[in-house]
Coordinates of N, CA, C and O in Angstrom, one line a residue:
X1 N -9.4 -3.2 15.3 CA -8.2 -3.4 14.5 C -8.6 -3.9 13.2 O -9.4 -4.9 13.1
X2 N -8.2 -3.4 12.1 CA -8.4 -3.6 10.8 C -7.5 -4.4 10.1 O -6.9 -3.8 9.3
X3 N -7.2 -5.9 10.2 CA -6.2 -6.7 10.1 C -6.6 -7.7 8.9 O -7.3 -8.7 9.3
X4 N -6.5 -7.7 7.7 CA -6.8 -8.3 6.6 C -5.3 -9.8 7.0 O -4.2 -9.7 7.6
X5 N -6.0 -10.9 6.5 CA -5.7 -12.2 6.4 C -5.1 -12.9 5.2 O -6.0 -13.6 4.7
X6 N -4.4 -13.1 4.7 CA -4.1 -13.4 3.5 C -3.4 -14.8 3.7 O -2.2 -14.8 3.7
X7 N -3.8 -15.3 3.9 CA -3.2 -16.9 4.6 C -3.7 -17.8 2.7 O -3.1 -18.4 1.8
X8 N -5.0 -17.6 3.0 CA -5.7 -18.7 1.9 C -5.2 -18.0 0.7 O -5.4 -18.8 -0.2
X9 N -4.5 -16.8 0.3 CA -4.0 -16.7 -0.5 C -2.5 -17.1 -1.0 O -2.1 -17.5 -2.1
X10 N -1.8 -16.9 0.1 CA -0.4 -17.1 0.2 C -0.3 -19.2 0.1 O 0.8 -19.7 -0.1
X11 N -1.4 -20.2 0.2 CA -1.3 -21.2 -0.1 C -1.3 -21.7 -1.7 O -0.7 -22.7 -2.1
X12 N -2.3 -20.7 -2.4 CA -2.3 -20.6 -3.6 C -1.4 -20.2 -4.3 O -0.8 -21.1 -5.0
X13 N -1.0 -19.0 -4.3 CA 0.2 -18.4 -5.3 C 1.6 -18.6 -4.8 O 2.0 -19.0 -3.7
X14 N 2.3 -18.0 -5.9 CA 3.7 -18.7 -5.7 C 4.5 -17.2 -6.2 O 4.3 -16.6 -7.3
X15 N 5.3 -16.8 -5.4 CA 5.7 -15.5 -5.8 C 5.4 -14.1 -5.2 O 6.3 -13.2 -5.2
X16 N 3.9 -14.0 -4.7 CA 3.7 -12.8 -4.6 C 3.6 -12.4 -3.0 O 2.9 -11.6 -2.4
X17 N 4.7 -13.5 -2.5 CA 4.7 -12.8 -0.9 C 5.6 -11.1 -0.8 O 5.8 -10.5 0.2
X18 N 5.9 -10.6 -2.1 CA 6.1 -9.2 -1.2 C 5.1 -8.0 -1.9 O 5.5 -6.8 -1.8
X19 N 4.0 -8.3 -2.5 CA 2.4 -8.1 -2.4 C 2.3 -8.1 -1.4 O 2.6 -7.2 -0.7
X20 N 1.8 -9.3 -1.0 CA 1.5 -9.5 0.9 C 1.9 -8.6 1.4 O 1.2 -7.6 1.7
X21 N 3.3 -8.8 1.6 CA 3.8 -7.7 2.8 C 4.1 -6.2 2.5 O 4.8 -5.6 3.3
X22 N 3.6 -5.8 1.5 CA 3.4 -4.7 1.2 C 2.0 -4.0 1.4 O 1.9 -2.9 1.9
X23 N 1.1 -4.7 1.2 CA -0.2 -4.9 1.7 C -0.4 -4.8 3.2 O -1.2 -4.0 3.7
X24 N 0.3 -5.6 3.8 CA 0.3 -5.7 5.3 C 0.7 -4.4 5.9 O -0.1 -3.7 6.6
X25 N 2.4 -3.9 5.6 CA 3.0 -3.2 5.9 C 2.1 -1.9 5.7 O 2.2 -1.2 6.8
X26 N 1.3 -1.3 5.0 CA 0.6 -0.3 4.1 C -0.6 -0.5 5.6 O -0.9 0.6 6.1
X27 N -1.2 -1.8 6.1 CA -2.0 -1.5 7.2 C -1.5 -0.9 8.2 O -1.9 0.2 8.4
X28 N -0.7 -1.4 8.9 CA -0.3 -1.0 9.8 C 0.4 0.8 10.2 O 0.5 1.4 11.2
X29 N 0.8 1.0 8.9 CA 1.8 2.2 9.0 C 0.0 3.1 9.2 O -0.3 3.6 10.3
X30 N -1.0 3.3 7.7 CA -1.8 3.9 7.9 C -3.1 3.7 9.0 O -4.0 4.6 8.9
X31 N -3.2 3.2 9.7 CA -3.8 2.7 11.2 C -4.1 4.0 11.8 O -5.3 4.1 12.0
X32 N -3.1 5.3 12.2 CA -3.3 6.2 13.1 C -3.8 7.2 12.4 O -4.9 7.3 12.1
X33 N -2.4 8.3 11.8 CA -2.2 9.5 11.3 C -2.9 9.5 10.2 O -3.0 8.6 9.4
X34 N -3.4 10.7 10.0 CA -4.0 11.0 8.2 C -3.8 12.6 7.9 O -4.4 13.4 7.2
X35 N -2.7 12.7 8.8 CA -2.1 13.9 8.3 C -1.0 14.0 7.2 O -0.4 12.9 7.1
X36 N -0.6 14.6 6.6 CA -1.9 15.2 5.7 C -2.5 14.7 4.5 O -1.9 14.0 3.7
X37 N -4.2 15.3 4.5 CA -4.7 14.5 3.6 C -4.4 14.3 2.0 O -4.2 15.4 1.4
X38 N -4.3 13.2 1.5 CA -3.9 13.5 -0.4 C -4.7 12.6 -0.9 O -5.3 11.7 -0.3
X39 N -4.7 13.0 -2.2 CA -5.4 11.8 -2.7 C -3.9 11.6 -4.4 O -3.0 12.2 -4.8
X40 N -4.7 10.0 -4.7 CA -4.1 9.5 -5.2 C -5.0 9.4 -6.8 O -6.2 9.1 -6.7
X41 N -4.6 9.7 -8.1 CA -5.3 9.8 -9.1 C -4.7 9.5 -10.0 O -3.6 10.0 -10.3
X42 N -5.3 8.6 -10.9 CA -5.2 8.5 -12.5 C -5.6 8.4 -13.3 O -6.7 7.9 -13.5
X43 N -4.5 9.4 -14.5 CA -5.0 9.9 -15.3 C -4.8 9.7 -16.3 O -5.2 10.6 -17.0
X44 N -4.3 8.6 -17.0 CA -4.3 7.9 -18.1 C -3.5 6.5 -17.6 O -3.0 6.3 -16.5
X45 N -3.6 5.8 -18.5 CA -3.0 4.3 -18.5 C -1.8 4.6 -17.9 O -1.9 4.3 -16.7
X46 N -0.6 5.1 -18.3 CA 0.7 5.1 -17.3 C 0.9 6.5 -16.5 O 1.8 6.5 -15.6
X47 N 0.3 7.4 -16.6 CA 0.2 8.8 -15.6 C -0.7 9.0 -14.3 O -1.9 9.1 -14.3
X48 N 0.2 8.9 -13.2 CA -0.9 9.4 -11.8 C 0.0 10.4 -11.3 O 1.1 10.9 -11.5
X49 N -1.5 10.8 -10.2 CA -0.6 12.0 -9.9 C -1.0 11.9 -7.9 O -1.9 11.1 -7.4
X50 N -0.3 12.6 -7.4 CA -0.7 12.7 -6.2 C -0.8 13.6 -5.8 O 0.2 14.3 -6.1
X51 N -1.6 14.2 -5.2 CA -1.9 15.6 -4.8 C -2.2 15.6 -2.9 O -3.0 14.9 -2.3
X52 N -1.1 16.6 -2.1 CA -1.3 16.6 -0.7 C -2.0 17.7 -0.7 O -2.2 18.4 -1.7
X53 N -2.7 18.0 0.6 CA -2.9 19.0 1.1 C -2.2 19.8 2.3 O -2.5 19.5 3.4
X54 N -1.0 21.0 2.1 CA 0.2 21.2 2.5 C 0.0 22.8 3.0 O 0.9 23.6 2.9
X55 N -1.5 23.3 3.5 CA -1.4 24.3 3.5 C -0.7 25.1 4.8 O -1.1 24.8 6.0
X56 N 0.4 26.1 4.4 CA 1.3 26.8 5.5 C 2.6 26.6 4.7 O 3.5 27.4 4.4
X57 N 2.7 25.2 4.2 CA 4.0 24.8 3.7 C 4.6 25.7 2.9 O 3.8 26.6 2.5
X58 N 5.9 25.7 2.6 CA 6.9 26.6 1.7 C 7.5 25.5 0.9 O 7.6 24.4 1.4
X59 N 7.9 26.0 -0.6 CA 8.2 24.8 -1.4 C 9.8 24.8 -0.7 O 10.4 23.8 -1.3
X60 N 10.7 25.4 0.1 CA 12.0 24.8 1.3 C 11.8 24.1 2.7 O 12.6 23.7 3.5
X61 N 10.0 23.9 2.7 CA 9.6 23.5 3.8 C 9.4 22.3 3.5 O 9.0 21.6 4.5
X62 N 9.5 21.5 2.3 CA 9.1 20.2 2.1 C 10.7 19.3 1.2 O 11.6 19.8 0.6
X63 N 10.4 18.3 1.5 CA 11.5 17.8 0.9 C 11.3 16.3 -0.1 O 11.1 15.3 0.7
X64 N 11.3 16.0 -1.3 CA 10.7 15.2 -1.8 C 12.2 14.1 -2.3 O 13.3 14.5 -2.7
X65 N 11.8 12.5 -2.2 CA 12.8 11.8 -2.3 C 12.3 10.5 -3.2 O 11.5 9.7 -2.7
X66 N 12.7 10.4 -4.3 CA 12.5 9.4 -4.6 C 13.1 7.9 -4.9 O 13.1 7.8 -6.1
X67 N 13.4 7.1 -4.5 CA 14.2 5.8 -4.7 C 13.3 4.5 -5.4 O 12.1 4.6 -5.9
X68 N 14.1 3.6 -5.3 CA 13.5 2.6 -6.4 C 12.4 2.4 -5.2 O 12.6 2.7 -4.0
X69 N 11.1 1.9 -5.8 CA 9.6 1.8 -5.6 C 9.3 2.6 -3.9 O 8.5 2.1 -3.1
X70 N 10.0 3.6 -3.8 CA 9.9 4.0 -2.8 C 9.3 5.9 -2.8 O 10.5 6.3 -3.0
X71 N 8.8 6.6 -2.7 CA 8.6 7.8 -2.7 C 8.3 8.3 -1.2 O 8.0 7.4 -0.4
X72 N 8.4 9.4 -1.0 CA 9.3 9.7 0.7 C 8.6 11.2 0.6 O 9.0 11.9 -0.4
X73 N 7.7 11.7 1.2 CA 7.5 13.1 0.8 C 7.8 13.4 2.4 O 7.2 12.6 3.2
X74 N 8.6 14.3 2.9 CA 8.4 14.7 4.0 C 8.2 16.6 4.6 O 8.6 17.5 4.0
X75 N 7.7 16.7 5.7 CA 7.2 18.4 5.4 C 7.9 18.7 6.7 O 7.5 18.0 7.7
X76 N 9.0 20.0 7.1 CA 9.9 20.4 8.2 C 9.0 21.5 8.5 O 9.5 22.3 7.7
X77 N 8.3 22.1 9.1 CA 7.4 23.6 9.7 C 8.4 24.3 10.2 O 8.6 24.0 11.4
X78 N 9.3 25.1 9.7 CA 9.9 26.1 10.2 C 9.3 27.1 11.1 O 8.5 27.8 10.6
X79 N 9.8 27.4 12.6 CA 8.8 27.9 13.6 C 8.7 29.4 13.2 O 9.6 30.1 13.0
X80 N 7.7 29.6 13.1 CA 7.4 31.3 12.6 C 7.1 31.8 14.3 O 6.6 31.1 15.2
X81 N 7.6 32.8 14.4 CA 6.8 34.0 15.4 C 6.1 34.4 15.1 O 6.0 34.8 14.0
X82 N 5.1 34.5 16.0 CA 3.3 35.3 15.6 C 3.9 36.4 16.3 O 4.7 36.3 17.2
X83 N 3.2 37.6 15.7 CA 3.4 39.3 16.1 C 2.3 39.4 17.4 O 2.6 40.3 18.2
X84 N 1.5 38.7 17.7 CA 0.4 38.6 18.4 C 0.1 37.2 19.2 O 0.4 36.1 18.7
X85 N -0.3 37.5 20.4 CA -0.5 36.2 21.2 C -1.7 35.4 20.7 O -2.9 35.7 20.5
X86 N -1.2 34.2 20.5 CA -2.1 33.1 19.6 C -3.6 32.9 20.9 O -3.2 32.5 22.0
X87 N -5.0 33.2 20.6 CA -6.0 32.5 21.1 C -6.5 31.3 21.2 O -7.0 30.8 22.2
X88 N -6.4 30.8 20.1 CA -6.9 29.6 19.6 C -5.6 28.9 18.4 O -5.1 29.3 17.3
X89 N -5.4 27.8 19.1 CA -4.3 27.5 17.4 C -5.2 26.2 16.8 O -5.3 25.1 17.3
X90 N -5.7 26.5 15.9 CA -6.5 25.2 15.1 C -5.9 24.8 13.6 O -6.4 23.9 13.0
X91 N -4.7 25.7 12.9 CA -4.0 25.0 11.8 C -3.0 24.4 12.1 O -2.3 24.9 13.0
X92 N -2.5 23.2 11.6 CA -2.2 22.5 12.7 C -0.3 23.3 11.9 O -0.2 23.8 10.8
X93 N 0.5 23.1 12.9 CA 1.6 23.1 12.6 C 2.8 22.9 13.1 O 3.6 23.5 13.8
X94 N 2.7 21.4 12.4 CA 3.7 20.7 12.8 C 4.6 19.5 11.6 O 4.1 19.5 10.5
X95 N 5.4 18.7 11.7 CA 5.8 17.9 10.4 C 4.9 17.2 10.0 O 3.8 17.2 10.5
X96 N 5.2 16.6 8.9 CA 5.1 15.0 8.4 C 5.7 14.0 7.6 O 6.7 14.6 7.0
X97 N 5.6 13.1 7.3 CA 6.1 12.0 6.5 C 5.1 10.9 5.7 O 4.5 10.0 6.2
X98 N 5.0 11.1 4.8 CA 4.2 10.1 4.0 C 5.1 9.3 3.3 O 6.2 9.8 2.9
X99 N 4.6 8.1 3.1 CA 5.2 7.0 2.4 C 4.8 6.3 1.1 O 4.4 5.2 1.4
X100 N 4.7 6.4 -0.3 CA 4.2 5.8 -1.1 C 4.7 4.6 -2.0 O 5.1 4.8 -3.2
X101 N 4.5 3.5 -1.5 CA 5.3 2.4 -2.3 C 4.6 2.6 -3.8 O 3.4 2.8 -4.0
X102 N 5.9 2.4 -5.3 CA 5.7 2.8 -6.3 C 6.2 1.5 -6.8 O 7.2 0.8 -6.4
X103 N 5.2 1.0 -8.3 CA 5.2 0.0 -9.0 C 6.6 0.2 -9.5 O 7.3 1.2 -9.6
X104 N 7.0 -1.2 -10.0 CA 8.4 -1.3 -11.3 C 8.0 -0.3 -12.2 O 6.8 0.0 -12.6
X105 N 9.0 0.3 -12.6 CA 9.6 1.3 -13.5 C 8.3 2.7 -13.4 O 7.8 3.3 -14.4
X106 N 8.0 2.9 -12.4 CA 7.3 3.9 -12.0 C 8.2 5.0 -11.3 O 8.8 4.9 -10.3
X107 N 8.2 6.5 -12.2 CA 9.2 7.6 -11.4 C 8.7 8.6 -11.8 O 8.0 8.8 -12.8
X108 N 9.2 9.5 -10.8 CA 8.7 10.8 -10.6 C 8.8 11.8 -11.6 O 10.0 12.3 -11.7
X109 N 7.9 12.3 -12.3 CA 8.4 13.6 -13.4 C 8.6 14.5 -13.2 O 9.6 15.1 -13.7
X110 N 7.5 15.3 -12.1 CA 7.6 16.8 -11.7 C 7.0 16.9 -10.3 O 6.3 15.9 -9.8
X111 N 7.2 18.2 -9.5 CA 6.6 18.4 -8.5 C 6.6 19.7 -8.4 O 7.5 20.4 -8.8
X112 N 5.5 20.2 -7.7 CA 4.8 21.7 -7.4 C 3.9 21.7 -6.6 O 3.1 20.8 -6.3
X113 N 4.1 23.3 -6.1 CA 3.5 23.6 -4.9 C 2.6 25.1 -5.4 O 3.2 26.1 -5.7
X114 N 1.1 25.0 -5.3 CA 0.3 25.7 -5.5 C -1.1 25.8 -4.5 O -2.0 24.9 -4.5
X115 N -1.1 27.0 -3.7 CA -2.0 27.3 -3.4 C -2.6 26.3 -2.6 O -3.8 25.9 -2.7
X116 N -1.6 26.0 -1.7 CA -1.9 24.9 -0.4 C -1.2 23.4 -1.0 O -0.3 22.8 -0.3
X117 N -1.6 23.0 -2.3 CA -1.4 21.4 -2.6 C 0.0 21.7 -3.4 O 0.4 22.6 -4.2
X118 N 0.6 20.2 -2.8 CA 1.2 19.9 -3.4 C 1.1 18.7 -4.3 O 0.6 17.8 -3.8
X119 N 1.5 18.5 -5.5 CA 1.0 18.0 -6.9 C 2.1 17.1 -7.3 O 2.8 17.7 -8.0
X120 N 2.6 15.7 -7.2 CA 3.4 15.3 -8.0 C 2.7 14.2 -8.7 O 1.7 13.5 -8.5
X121 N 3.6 14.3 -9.7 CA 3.4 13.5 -10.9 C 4.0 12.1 -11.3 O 5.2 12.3 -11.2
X122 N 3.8 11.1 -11.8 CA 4.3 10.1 -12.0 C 3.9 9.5 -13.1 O 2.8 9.4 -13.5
X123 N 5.3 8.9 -13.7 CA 4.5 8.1 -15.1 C 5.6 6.8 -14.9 O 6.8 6.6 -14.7
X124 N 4.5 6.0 -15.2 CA 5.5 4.3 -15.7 C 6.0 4.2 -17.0 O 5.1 4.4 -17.9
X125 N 7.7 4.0 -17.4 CA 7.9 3.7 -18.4 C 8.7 2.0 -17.8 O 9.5 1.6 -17.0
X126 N 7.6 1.2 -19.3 CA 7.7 0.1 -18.6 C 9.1 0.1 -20.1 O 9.0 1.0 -21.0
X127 N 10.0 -0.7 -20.1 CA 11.3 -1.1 -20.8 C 10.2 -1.9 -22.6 O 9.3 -2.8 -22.7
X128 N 10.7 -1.1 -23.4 CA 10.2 -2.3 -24.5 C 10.4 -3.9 -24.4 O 9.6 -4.6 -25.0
X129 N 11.4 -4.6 -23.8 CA 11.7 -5.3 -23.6 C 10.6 -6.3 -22.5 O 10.3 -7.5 -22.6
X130 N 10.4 -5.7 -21.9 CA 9.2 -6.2 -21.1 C 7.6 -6.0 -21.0 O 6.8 -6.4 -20.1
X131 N 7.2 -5.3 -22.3 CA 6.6 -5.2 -22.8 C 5.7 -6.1 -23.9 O 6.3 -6.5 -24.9
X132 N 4.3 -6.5 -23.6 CA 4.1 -7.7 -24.1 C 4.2 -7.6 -25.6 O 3.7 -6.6 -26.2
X133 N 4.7 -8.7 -26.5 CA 5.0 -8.5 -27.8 C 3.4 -9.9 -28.4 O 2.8 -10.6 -27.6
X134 N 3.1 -9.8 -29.5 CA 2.4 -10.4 -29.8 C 3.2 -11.8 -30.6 O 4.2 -11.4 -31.2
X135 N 2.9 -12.8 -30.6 CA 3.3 -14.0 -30.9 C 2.7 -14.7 -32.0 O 1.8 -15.5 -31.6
X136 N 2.9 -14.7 -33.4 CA 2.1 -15.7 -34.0 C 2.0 -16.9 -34.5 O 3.0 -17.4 -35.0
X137 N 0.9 -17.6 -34.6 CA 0.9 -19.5 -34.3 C 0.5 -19.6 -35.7 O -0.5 -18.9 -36.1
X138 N 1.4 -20.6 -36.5 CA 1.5 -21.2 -37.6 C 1.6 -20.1 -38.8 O 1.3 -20.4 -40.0
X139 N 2.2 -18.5 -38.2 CA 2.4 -17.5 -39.1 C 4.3 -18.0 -39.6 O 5.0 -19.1 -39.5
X140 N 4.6 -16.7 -40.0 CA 5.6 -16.8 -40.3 C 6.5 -16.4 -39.2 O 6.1 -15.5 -38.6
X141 N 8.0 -17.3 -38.8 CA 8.3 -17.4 -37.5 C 9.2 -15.4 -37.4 O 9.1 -14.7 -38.4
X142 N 9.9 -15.1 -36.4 CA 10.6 -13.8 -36.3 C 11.4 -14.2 -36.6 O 11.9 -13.4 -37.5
X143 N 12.4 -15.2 -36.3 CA 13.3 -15.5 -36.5 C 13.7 -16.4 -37.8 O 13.5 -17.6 -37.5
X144 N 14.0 -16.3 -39.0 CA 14.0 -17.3 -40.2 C 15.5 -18.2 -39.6 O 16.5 -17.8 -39.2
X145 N 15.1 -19.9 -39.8 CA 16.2 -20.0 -39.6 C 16.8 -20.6 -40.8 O 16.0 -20.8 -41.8
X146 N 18.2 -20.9 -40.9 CA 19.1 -20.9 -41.9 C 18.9 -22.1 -42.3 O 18.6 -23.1 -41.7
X147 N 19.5 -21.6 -44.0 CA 18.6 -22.9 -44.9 C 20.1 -23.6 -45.0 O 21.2 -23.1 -44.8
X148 N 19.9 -24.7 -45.3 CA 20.9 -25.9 -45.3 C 20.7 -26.2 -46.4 O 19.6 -26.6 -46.7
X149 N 21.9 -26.1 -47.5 CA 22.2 -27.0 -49.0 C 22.2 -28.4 -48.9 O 22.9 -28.7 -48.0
X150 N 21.7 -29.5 -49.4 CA 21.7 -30.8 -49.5 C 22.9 -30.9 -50.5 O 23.2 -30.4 -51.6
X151 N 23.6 -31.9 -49.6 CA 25.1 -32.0 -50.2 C 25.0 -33.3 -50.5 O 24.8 -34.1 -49.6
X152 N 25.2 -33.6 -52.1 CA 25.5 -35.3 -52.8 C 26.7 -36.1 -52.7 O 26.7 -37.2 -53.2

């Protein structure tokens, strides 16, 4: 069992218990299945992309969902008839569901289906507002405040 500990962390910090249990949760779910395989890539500072490996799939065979920090890809194998009695069945064909927990203001741009993989895309737009602004010490303030007449 592959069970990470985060005890001596969770006495230190203050705030990041759903890190933790996103961390935790992320063990346990991936433990068994690694169907099907993807990988996970980035490719500039706010752009990743995820790429499955979906080969059989039809772009009506998959269904893609995205919600707040949540991404849901799941794959339905519609039962085909073989014209011929199967010998050997070794591609596998059957569902799946993959799960990808997605950072604040992280969403989905595009998705496609090429030649086995499936490709989606993601970019963070973080809010200007939360966006670190630079602050300066003993410059001139952003805010001027209002000047007061000395009244005799």
């Amino acid at each position: 069992m592959n069970r990470m500990d985060f005890t001596p962390y969770r006495r230190s910090t203050v705030g990041f218990d759903r890190l933790f249990e996103l961390m935790e949760s992320q063990t346990r779910q991936n433990s068994g299945d690694n169907y099907p395989p993807y990988n996970v890539e980035r490719r500039d500072e706010d752009i990743y992309r995820i790429t499955l490996a979906v080969a059989g799939f039809k772009p009506n065979d998959i269904d893609i969902t995205a919600q707040q920090n949540l991404l849901v890809i799941q794959g339905k194998k519609q039962d085909e008839v073989s014209d011929g009695e199967l010998l050997h069945v070794g591609i596998a064909n059957r569902g799946f569901e993959r799960r990808f927990e997605l950072a604040d203001y992280v969403r989905v741009e595009n998705a496609g289906l090429s030649d086995g993989l499936l490709v989606v895309d993601l970019i963070r737009e973080v809010p200007d507002a939360m966006k670190p602004k630079k602050i300066p010490v003993n410059g001139e303030s952003v805010i001027e405040a209002p000047k007061i007449d000395k009244i005799d």
